[in-house]
Amino acid sequence: MIAKHPPMGWNSWDCYGAAVNERQVIDNAQYMAQYLKPYGWEYVVVDIQWYQPTALNHSYEPFSKLSMDGYGRLQPAPNRFPSAAGGQGFRPLAEQVHRLGLKFGIHIMRGMPRMAAHERLPIYGGAFACHEAADPNSICAWNPDMYGLKCDQPAARAYYESLFSMYAQWGVDFIKCDDIAREYPHCEKEIELISAACRGCGRDMVLSLSPGPAPLEKAEHLKKHANMWRITDDFWDDWELLKGMFERAEKWCVHAAPGHWPDADMLPLGALRQCDGPDGWTKFTQAQQRTLMTLWCMMRSPLMMGGDLPRNDAFTLSLLTNARVLAIEKESYCARPLTTTRDESVWIAPRQDGQGLYAALFNLSDAPRRVAVDARKLEGAWRCATELWTGRTERMENVLSDELAPNDAAVFLLSR
């Protein structure tokens, strides 16, 4: 099964925007292999515009000349990814990542480059041309590179099949497809075409759809055609965005299951915005970062680290290597909130083996607060409570509670 558990990895967007280069990808992959791989982190994902030679930061240069082959398929810009020279694409970089025991992923936009349609390039295979597949009326609102496709035309299917055949040859293990998850209804058929091409290419690839918020009423369609999909727009290091995620998590958590995972977006932790200078550290407090990691794990969101890994400090590394907290992603099921108010939230998630219950307490207020839940609401007679961030163990009484700092969280494993 593809994505039996929520995927865990690193994505280049938060720290390098559209400007990441090969050396930076390798440095992050090497760090992951050395420090994070034993804890389940495995995907190394190159985000948007790896085909744009002059990308500088998180902005997009309108109508720039893109690196592309003779069949309208985008290629890594050789000045940023030297190993791609000579038409090798991402294969050499993917091989380096694979040698580290990790998996390699890339970001794509739905559709095809406008340049490919304007130049009337042939689609690989020879039966169709790019302009036959392109839909000039289907344009991304925030990135000018692409046209969507006329999904009722066989040329569109042929183009997507040519893309995923190339990605399989490169050794890609993860595809993040953008400008699509929230674009229902007009992109519904395009999702189906992309999914079919991905599943039919001969290589297992996680298919992730962005950006959000994906429509809740399309959950069954998303579960059928993708392995993960964004439930929010880009998530950054802002406490109000994090507080707002509790409502989204409550609506989507029932759809988390092996093979398909609602995605709360990347973890904006550690060294962010590195393309704008070396001082772009996360604005989240340590308490807020514990809340973020606790909620993401309880709802079983995919975990994609957004900071520059080699610049991690000891605290950031401790968040990413707490095996007891990360285990919630693989060992729990049916997570749900017992209660959420303006000031606090309580979540529970049973263990799959029946040998315990995870219970998370969140202080959403800006003052210290004791958060408590009546033990009778915790679905069992539990004798012991182990707090997973600190490791402290206490005897269960009539109430599970903790004194929490502003915006902080605690998560317990309850056992008999």
Tab-separated table of C-alpha atoms in Angstrom:
chain	number	residue	atom	x	y	z
A	1	MET	CA	0.000	0.000	0.000
A	2	ILE	CA	1.197	3.505	-0.839
A	3	ALA	CA	1.217	5.802	2.238
A	4	LYS	CA	0.121	3.193	4.768
A	5	HIS	CA	1.144	5.764	7.383
A	6	PRO	CA	1.168	9.569	7.080
A	7	PRO	CA	4.242	10.497	5.014
A	8	MET	CA	7.089	12.211	6.884
A	9	GLY	CA	9.807	14.275	5.260
A	10	TRP	CA	11.259	17.663	4.342
A	11	ASN	CA	10.080	20.166	1.745
A	12	SER	CA	12.180	23.049	0.446
A	13	TRP	CA	9.457	25.728	0.206
A	14	ASP	CA	9.436	27.291	3.677
A	15	CYS	CA	13.178	27.824	3.795
A	16	TYR	CA	14.132	28.368	0.139
A	17	GLY	CA	10.959	29.296	-1.722
A	18	ALA	CA	11.317	28.806	-5.464
A	19	ALA	CA	15.103	29.201	-5.336
A	20	VAL	CA	16.372	25.942	-3.782
A	21	ASN	CA	19.423	24.413	-5.456
A	22	GLU	CA	21.010	20.992	-5.627
A	23	ARG	CA	23.581	21.578	-2.904
A	24	GLN	CA	20.893	22.651	-0.448
A	25	VAL	CA	18.762	19.613	-1.238
A	26	ILE	CA	21.716	17.283	-0.703
A	27	ASP	CA	22.674	18.984	2.562
A	28	ASN	CA	19.149	18.513	3.917
A	29	ALA	CA	19.021	14.913	2.717
A	30	GLN	CA	22.306	14.113	4.430
A	31	TYR	CA	21.068	15.665	7.668
A	32	MET	CA	17.839	13.666	7.454
A	33	ALA	CA	19.722	10.428	6.866
A	34	GLN	CA	22.014	11.059	9.825
A	35	TYR	CA	19.600	12.428	12.434
A	36	LEU	CA	15.965	11.850	11.422
A	37	LYS	CA	15.711	8.663	9.377
A	38	PRO	CA	15.634	6.395	12.478
A	39	TYR	CA	12.457	8.217	13.557
A	40	GLY	CA	10.549	7.634	10.303
A	41	TRP	CA	11.478	10.721	8.280
A	42	GLU	CA	12.164	9.666	4.689
A	43	TYR	CA	10.919	12.017	1.916
A	44	VAL	CA	13.089	14.792	0.467
A	45	VAL	CA	10.862	17.034	-1.677
A	46	VAL	CA	11.988	19.786	-4.069
A	47	ASP	CA	9.234	22.381	-4.204
A	48	ILE	CA	8.056	24.763	-6.912
A	49	GLN	CA	9.920	26.182	-9.936
A	50	TRP	CA	12.957	23.908	-9.968
A	51	TYR	CA	12.737	24.547	-13.725
A	52	GLN	CA	13.120	28.337	-13.412
A	53	PRO	CA	16.776	29.388	-13.895
A	54	THR	CA	16.489	32.848	-12.297
A	55	ALA	CA	14.276	32.134	-9.237
A	56	LEU	CA	15.475	34.109	-6.201
A	57	ASN	CA	12.999	33.743	-3.315
A	58	HIS	CA	9.331	33.059	-2.528
A	59	SER	CA	8.134	35.271	-5.391
A	60	TYR	CA	7.437	34.183	-8.964
A	61	GLU	CA	8.943	35.918	-11.974
A	62	PRO	CA	6.081	36.384	-14.479
A	63	PHE	CA	6.497	34.734	-17.883
A	64	SER	CA	10.147	33.825	-17.390
A	65	LYS	CA	11.819	31.340	-19.728
A	66	LEU	CA	11.600	27.855	-18.240
A	67	SER	CA	13.811	24.814	-18.729
A	68	MET	CA	11.877	22.363	-20.889
A	69	ASP	CA	12.516	19.409	-23.183
A	70	GLY	CA	11.295	19.042	-26.771
A	71	TYR	CA	8.042	17.447	-25.623
A	72	GLY	CA	6.885	20.296	-23.382
A	73	ARG	CA	8.021	18.625	-20.148
A	74	LEU	CA	9.711	20.831	-17.563
A	75	GLN	CA	13.314	19.991	-16.664
A	76	PRO	CA	15.501	20.977	-13.698
A	77	ALA	CA	17.355	24.233	-14.404
A	78	PRO	CA	20.982	23.102	-14.898
A	79	ASN	CA	22.432	26.245	-13.290
A	80	ARG	CA	20.660	25.269	-10.055
A	81	PHE	CA	20.807	21.478	-10.466
A	82	PRO	CA	24.081	20.739	-12.277
A	83	SER	CA	23.564	16.965	-12.256
A	84	ALA	CA	20.546	17.476	-14.556
A	85	ALA	CA	22.745	18.641	-17.435
A	86	GLY	CA	22.633	16.647	-20.646
A	87	GLY	CA	18.971	15.754	-20.334
A	88	GLN	CA	19.398	13.617	-17.211
A	89	GLY	CA	16.638	15.385	-15.333
A	90	PHE	CA	16.335	14.596	-11.639
A	91	ARG	CA	17.591	11.030	-11.978
A	92	PRO	CA	21.119	11.723	-10.626
A	93	LEU	CA	19.788	13.693	-7.640
A	94	ALA	CA	17.168	11.038	-6.913
A	95	GLU	CA	19.896	8.397	-6.972
A	96	GLN	CA	21.911	10.365	-4.405
A	97	VAL	CA	18.873	10.583	-2.145
A	98	HIS	CA	18.134	6.873	-2.583
A	99	ARG	CA	21.712	5.957	-1.666
A	100	LEU	CA	21.073	7.627	1.684
A	101	GLY	CA	18.166	5.261	2.251
A	102	LEU	CA	15.620	8.036	1.644
A	103	LYS	CA	12.929	8.807	-0.953
A	104	PHE	CA	12.822	11.648	-3.464
A	105	GLY	CA	9.928	13.939	-4.358
A	106	ILE	CA	9.142	16.948	-6.535
A	107	HIS	CA	6.516	19.655	-6.807
A	108	ILE	CA	4.562	20.065	-10.046
A	109	MET	CA	1.857	22.447	-11.213
A	110	ARG	CA	-1.227	20.990	-12.866
A	111	GLY	CA	-1.255	21.344	-16.623
A	112	MET	CA	1.586	22.180	-19.002
A	113	PRO	CA	3.901	25.156	-19.572
A	114	ARG	CA	2.331	27.914	-21.626
A	115	MET	CA	5.548	27.889	-23.652
A	116	ALA	CA	4.880	24.291	-24.722
A	117	ALA	CA	1.440	25.162	-26.064
A	118	HIS	CA	2.583	28.366	-27.771
A	119	GLU	CA	5.429	26.530	-29.500
A	120	ARG	CA	3.091	23.673	-30.531
A	121	LEU	CA	5.544	21.064	-29.324
A	122	PRO	CA	4.742	17.391	-29.858
A	123	ILE	CA	3.620	15.300	-26.897
A	124	TYR	CA	5.956	12.370	-26.269
A	125	GLY	CA	4.654	9.400	-28.234
A	126	GLY	CA	3.896	11.367	-31.394
A	127	ALA	CA	0.103	11.144	-31.596
A	128	PHE	CA	-0.728	14.634	-30.282
A	129	ALA	CA	0.670	18.140	-29.868
A	130	CYS	CA	0.751	20.252	-26.722
A	131	HIS	CA	-1.603	22.926	-28.016
A	132	GLU	CA	-4.279	20.269	-28.486
A	133	ALA	CA	-4.214	19.513	-24.754
A	134	ALA	CA	-3.778	23.022	-23.337
A	135	ASP	CA	-6.735	25.063	-22.075
A	136	PRO	CA	-5.793	28.782	-22.171
A	137	ASN	CA	-8.891	29.556	-20.093
A	138	SER	CA	-7.640	27.448	-17.180
A	139	ILE	CA	-4.948	29.562	-15.542
A	140	CYS	CA	-3.513	29.540	-12.042
A	141	ALA	CA	-4.406	32.732	-10.165
A	142	TRP	CA	-1.027	33.035	-8.423
A	143	ASN	CA	1.563	31.511	-10.762
A	144	PRO	CA	1.799	32.389	-14.476
A	145	ASP	CA	3.764	29.385	-15.726
A	146	MET	CA	1.051	26.984	-16.813
A	147	TYR	CA	-2.176	26.292	-18.670
A	148	GLY	CA	-4.558	23.677	-17.352
A	149	LEU	CA	-5.581	20.908	-19.719
A	150	LYS	CA	-8.699	20.066	-21.726
A	151	CYS	CA	-9.362	16.924	-19.768
A	152	ASP	CA	-11.960	15.551	-22.190
A	153	GLN	CA	-9.310	15.377	-24.926
A	154	PRO	CA	-7.095	12.303	-25.410
A	155	ALA	CA	-4.139	14.662	-25.826
A	156	ALA	CA	-4.473	15.629	-22.140
A	157	ARG	CA	-4.263	12.020	-21.005
A	158	ALA	CA	-1.280	11.447	-23.288
A	159	TYR	CA	0.525	14.473	-21.876
A	160	TYR	CA	0.071	13.431	-18.244
A	161	GLU	CA	1.130	9.888	-19.068
A	162	SER	CA	4.284	11.266	-20.693
A	163	LEU	CA	5.047	13.295	-17.561
A	164	PHE	CA	4.669	10.445	-15.107
A	165	SER	CA	6.593	8.069	-17.344
A	166	MET	CA	9.492	10.546	-17.162
A	167	TYR	CA	9.120	10.960	-13.386
A	168	ALA	CA	9.239	7.179	-12.989
A	169	GLN	CA	12.438	7.068	-15.035
A	170	TRP	CA	13.904	9.760	-12.803
A	171	GLY	CA	13.133	7.666	-9.707
A	172	VAL	CA	10.562	10.014	-8.161
A	173	ASP	CA	8.735	8.661	-5.095
A	174	PHE	CA	6.518	11.622	-4.183
A	175	ILE	CA	4.549	14.126	-6.275
A	176	LYS	CA	3.130	17.324	-4.808
A	177	CYS	CA	0.689	18.614	-7.417
A	178	ASP	CA	-0.293	22.259	-6.959
A	179	ASP	CA	-3.145	24.572	-8.010
A	180	ILE	CA	-5.630	21.732	-7.779
A	181	ALA	CA	-6.873	20.618	-4.322
A	182	ARG	CA	-9.238	23.542	-3.779
A	183	GLU	CA	-10.127	24.038	-7.454
A	184	TYR	CA	-13.296	21.981	-7.519
A	185	PRO	CA	-15.388	21.572	-9.569
A	186	HIS	CA	-13.424	22.525	-12.671
A	187	CYS	CA	-10.325	20.516	-11.737
A	188	GLU	CA	-12.127	17.332	-10.688
A	189	LYS	CA	-11.470	15.584	-13.986
A	190	GLU	CA	-7.863	16.812	-13.994
A	191	ILE	CA	-7.334	15.193	-10.581
A	192	GLU	CA	-8.610	11.944	-12.039
A	193	LEU	CA	-6.280	12.157	-15.048
A	194	ILE	CA	-3.271	12.915	-12.854
A	195	SER	CA	-4.156	10.102	-10.473
A	196	ALA	CA	-4.536	7.612	-13.337
A	197	ALA	CA	-1.200	8.640	-14.855
A	198	CYS	CA	0.499	8.402	-11.474
A	199	ARG	CA	-0.916	4.963	-10.710
A	200	GLY	CA	-0.206	3.682	-14.200
A	201	CYS	CA	3.426	4.790	-14.541
A	202	GLY	CA	4.968	1.625	-13.127
A	203	ARG	CA	6.453	3.184	-9.987
A	204	ASP	CA	4.890	3.703	-6.578
A	205	MET	CA	4.532	7.432	-5.873
A	206	VAL	CA	2.731	9.280	-3.117
A	207	LEU	CA	0.312	11.739	-4.737
A	208	SER	CA	-0.219	14.924	-2.720
A	209	LEU	CA	-2.642	17.671	-3.799
A	210	SER	CA	-2.262	21.379	-2.926
A	211	PRO	CA	-3.184	24.022	-1.939
A	212	GLY	CA	-6.149	23.992	0.395
A	213	PRO	CA	-8.626	24.284	1.707
A	214	ALA	CA	-9.904	21.270	-0.186
A	215	PRO	CA	-13.719	21.109	-0.011
A	216	LEU	CA	-14.920	18.791	2.743
A	217	GLU	CA	-17.809	17.592	0.608
A	218	LYS	CA	-15.268	16.144	-1.860
A	219	ALA	CA	-13.562	13.981	0.754
A	220	GLU	CA	-14.534	10.677	-0.878
A	221	HIS	CA	-13.278	11.812	-4.284
A	222	LEU	CA	-9.985	12.937	-2.744
A	223	LYS	CA	-9.596	9.665	-0.834
A	224	LYS	CA	-10.106	7.705	-4.055
A	225	HIS	CA	-7.635	9.659	-6.168
A	226	ALA	CA	-4.904	10.994	-3.834
A	227	ASN	CA	-2.800	9.914	-0.872
A	228	MET	CA	-2.863	13.308	0.838
A	229	TRP	CA	-4.520	16.653	0.242
A	230	ARG	CA	-4.261	20.044	1.836
A	231	ILE	CA	-6.997	21.156	4.215
A	232	THR	CA	-5.622	24.695	4.451
A	233	ASP	CA	-3.920	27.371	2.401
A	234	ASP	CA	-0.191	27.834	3.050
A	235	PHE	CA	0.393	27.459	6.788
A	236	TRP	CA	3.025	29.703	8.350
A	237	ASP	CA	4.365	30.491	11.828
A	238	ASP	CA	1.388	32.516	13.030
A	239	TRP	CA	-0.469	31.621	16.233
A	240	GLU	CA	-3.857	32.633	14.831
A	241	LEU	CA	-3.374	30.223	11.923
A	242	LEU	CA	-2.475	27.473	14.365
A	243	LYS	CA	-5.538	28.146	16.532
A	244	GLY	CA	-7.686	28.051	13.401
A	245	MET	CA	-6.340	24.598	12.548
A	246	PHE	CA	-8.268	23.032	15.429
A	247	GLU	CA	-11.558	23.594	13.607
A	248	ARG	CA	-10.165	22.175	10.346
A	249	ALA	CA	-8.659	19.192	12.153
A	250	GLU	CA	-11.991	18.395	13.801
A	251	LYS	CA	-13.800	18.354	10.444
A	252	TRP	CA	-11.201	16.284	8.596
A	253	CYS	CA	-9.806	13.853	11.194
A	254	VAL	CA	-12.481	11.223	10.453
A	255	HIS	CA	-11.061	10.848	6.928
A	256	ALA	CA	-7.530	9.928	8.010
A	257	ALA	CA	-6.804	6.281	7.221
A	258	PRO	CA	-4.129	4.138	5.535
A	259	GLY	CA	-3.561	5.327	1.983
A	260	HIS	CA	-5.235	8.726	2.331
A	261	TRP	CA	-4.429	11.541	4.770
A	262	PRO	CA	-5.836	15.059	5.259
A	263	ASP	CA	-2.782	17.338	5.210
A	264	ALA	CA	-2.479	20.301	7.593
A	265	ASP	CA	0.555	21.519	5.592
A	266	MET	CA	4.218	21.852	6.429
A	267	LEU	CA	5.829	22.349	9.816
A	268	PRO	CA	7.196	25.932	9.799
A	269	LEU	CA	9.831	25.180	12.419
A	270	GLY	CA	13.478	26.063	12.780
A	271	ALA	CA	15.284	28.074	10.100
A	272	LEU	CA	12.715	29.463	7.655
A	273	ARG	CA	12.928	31.960	4.751
A	274	GLN	CA	16.634	31.302	4.158
A	275	CYS	CA	16.473	32.777	0.654
A	276	ASP	CA	15.841	36.178	2.293
A	277	GLY	CA	18.774	35.951	4.711
A	278	PRO	CA	20.033	33.767	7.547
A	279	ASP	CA	17.828	35.204	10.315
A	280	GLY	CA	14.430	33.817	9.330
A	281	TRP	CA	13.836	31.705	12.430
A	282	THR	CA	10.306	30.477	13.207
A	283	LYS	CA	8.118	32.979	15.030
A	284	PHE	CA	6.426	30.235	17.015
A	285	THR	CA	7.322	30.017	20.696
A	286	GLN	CA	8.505	26.676	22.018
A	287	ALA	CA	5.076	26.158	23.594
A	288	GLN	CA	3.340	26.837	20.291
A	289	GLN	CA	5.651	24.398	18.533
A	290	ARG	CA	4.689	21.652	20.989
A	291	THR	CA	1.035	22.460	20.307
A	292	LEU	CA	1.619	22.230	16.554
A	293	MET	CA	3.425	18.887	16.718
A	294	THR	CA	0.879	17.462	19.145
A	295	LEU	CA	-2.121	18.438	17.002
A	296	TRP	CA	-0.544	17.242	13.740
A	297	CYS	CA	0.285	13.871	15.308
A	298	MET	CA	-3.094	13.460	17.001
A	299	MET	CA	-4.997	14.133	13.763
A	300	ARG	CA	-2.427	12.012	11.870
A	301	SER	CA	-1.509	14.680	9.381
A	302	PRO	CA	1.502	14.084	7.148
A	303	LEU	CA	4.605	15.681	8.648
A	304	MET	CA	6.698	17.764	6.235
A	305	MET	CA	9.407	19.810	7.908
A	306	GLY	CA	9.783	23.255	6.346
A	307	GLY	CA	12.937	24.578	8.026
A	308	ASP	CA	16.503	24.211	6.794
A	309	LEU	CA	17.502	21.010	8.597
A	310	PRO	CA	21.273	21.599	8.950
A	311	ARG	CA	20.506	24.784	10.935
A	312	ASN	CA	18.308	23.002	13.483
A	313	ASP	CA	18.951	23.891	17.097
A	314	ALA	CA	18.676	21.347	19.904
A	315	PHE	CA	15.022	22.183	20.614
A	316	THR	CA	13.921	21.806	16.980
A	317	LEU	CA	15.739	18.492	16.731
A	318	SER	CA	14.060	17.326	19.940
A	319	LEU	CA	10.622	18.006	18.404
A	320	LEU	CA	11.457	15.924	15.335
A	321	THR	CA	12.982	12.998	17.236
A	322	ASN	CA	10.519	12.406	20.068
A	323	ALA	CA	9.702	8.811	19.202
A	324	ARG	CA	6.882	8.613	21.756
A	325	VAL	CA	4.996	11.523	20.178
A	326	LEU	CA	5.729	10.492	16.585
A	327	ALA	CA	4.404	7.002	17.352
A	328	ILE	CA	0.894	8.468	17.617
A	329	GLU	CA	0.907	8.758	13.817
A	330	LYS	CA	1.329	4.994	13.365
A	331	GLU	CA	-0.204	3.497	16.496
A	332	SER	CA	-3.469	5.425	16.901
A	333	TYR	CA	-6.768	5.557	15.032
A	334	CYS	CA	-10.108	7.377	15.143
A	335	ALA	CA	-8.714	10.556	16.720
A	336	ARG	CA	-11.263	13.165	17.672
A	337	PRO	CA	-11.741	16.144	19.970
A	338	LEU	CA	-13.756	15.674	23.149
A	339	THR	CA	-14.138	19.420	23.496
A	340	THR	CA	-12.801	22.628	21.977
A	341	THR	CA	-13.492	26.132	23.237
A	342	ARG	CA	-11.862	29.490	22.657
A	343	ASP	CA	-9.398	28.763	25.477
A	344	GLU	CA	-8.715	25.020	25.428
A	345	SER	CA	-9.103	21.748	23.570
A	346	VAL	CA	-8.953	18.066	24.539
A	347	TRP	CA	-8.340	15.319	21.969
A	348	ILE	CA	-8.262	11.538	22.316
A	349	ALA	CA	-7.071	8.724	20.026
A	350	PRO	CA	-7.152	5.008	20.915
A	351	ARG	CA	-4.157	2.819	20.189
A	352	GLN	CA	-4.736	0.290	17.447
A	353	ASP	CA	-3.555	-2.575	19.659
A	354	GLY	CA	-6.098	-1.714	22.338
A	355	GLN	CA	-3.327	-1.250	24.890
A	356	GLY	CA	-3.807	2.392	25.631
A	357	LEU	CA	-5.314	5.743	24.779
A	358	TYR	CA	-3.608	8.956	23.700
A	359	ALA	CA	-5.058	12.082	25.304
A	360	ALA	CA	-3.879	15.593	24.390
A	361	LEU	CA	-4.567	18.733	26.413
A	362	PHE	CA	-4.201	22.127	24.713
A	363	ASN	CA	-4.127	25.580	26.298
A	364	LEU	CA	-5.295	27.888	23.510
A	365	SER	CA	-5.377	30.941	25.763
A	366	ASP	CA	-2.660	33.536	26.285
A	367	ALA	CA	-2.404	32.913	30.044
A	368	PRO	CA	-1.332	29.917	32.127
A	369	ARG	CA	-4.234	27.504	32.475
A	370	ARG	CA	-5.051	24.162	34.026
A	371	VAL	CA	-6.702	22.007	31.376
A	372	ALA	CA	-8.608	19.019	32.724
A	373	VAL	CA	-10.855	16.210	31.516
A	374	ASP	CA	-13.019	13.880	33.588
A	375	ALA	CA	-11.529	10.372	33.523
A	376	ARG	CA	-14.998	8.936	32.798
A	377	LYS	CA	-14.789	10.518	29.318
A	378	LEU	CA	-11.554	8.718	28.499
A	379	GLU	CA	-13.033	5.400	27.333
A	380	GLY	CA	-11.526	3.024	29.836
A	381	ALA	CA	-10.248	2.404	33.350
A	382	TRP	CA	-6.745	3.772	33.072
A	383	ARG	CA	-4.299	3.521	35.955
A	384	CYS	CA	-1.229	5.247	34.554
A	385	ALA	CA	-0.625	8.428	32.534
A	386	THR	CA	2.731	9.086	30.844
A	387	GLU	CA	3.271	12.578	29.414
A	388	LEU	CA	5.126	12.049	26.149
A	389	TRP	CA	6.996	15.356	25.825
A	390	THR	CA	8.563	15.151	29.288
A	391	GLY	CA	8.430	11.427	29.995
A	392	ARG	CA	6.926	11.925	33.451
A	393	THR	CA	4.529	9.256	34.686
A	394	GLU	CA	1.722	9.704	37.216
A	395	ARG	CA	-1.095	7.653	38.642
A	396	MET	CA	-4.493	8.264	37.074
A	397	GLU	CA	-7.176	9.539	39.418
A	398	ASN	CA	-10.621	10.906	38.619
A	399	VAL	CA	-9.300	13.671	36.380
A	400	LEU	CA	-6.532	13.949	33.803
A	401	SER	CA	-5.141	17.467	34.022
A	402	ASP	CA	-2.041	19.554	33.563
A	403	GLU	CA	-0.961	23.109	34.272
A	404	LEU	CA	-0.003	24.494	30.869
A	405	ALA	CA	1.850	27.617	29.839
A	406	PRO	CA	0.154	29.959	27.339
A	407	ASN	CA	-0.424	28.229	23.960
A	408	ASP	CA	1.169	25.007	25.246
A	409	ALA	CA	0.159	21.356	25.026
A	410	ALA	CA	0.650	18.081	26.845
A	411	VAL	CA	-0.040	14.638	25.412
A	412	PHE	CA	-0.433	11.505	27.524
A	413	LEU	CA	-0.400	7.792	26.867
A	414	LEU	CA	-2.914	6.238	29.255
A	415	SER	CA	-2.437	2.613	30.211
A	416	ARG	CA	-3.935	0.077	32.598
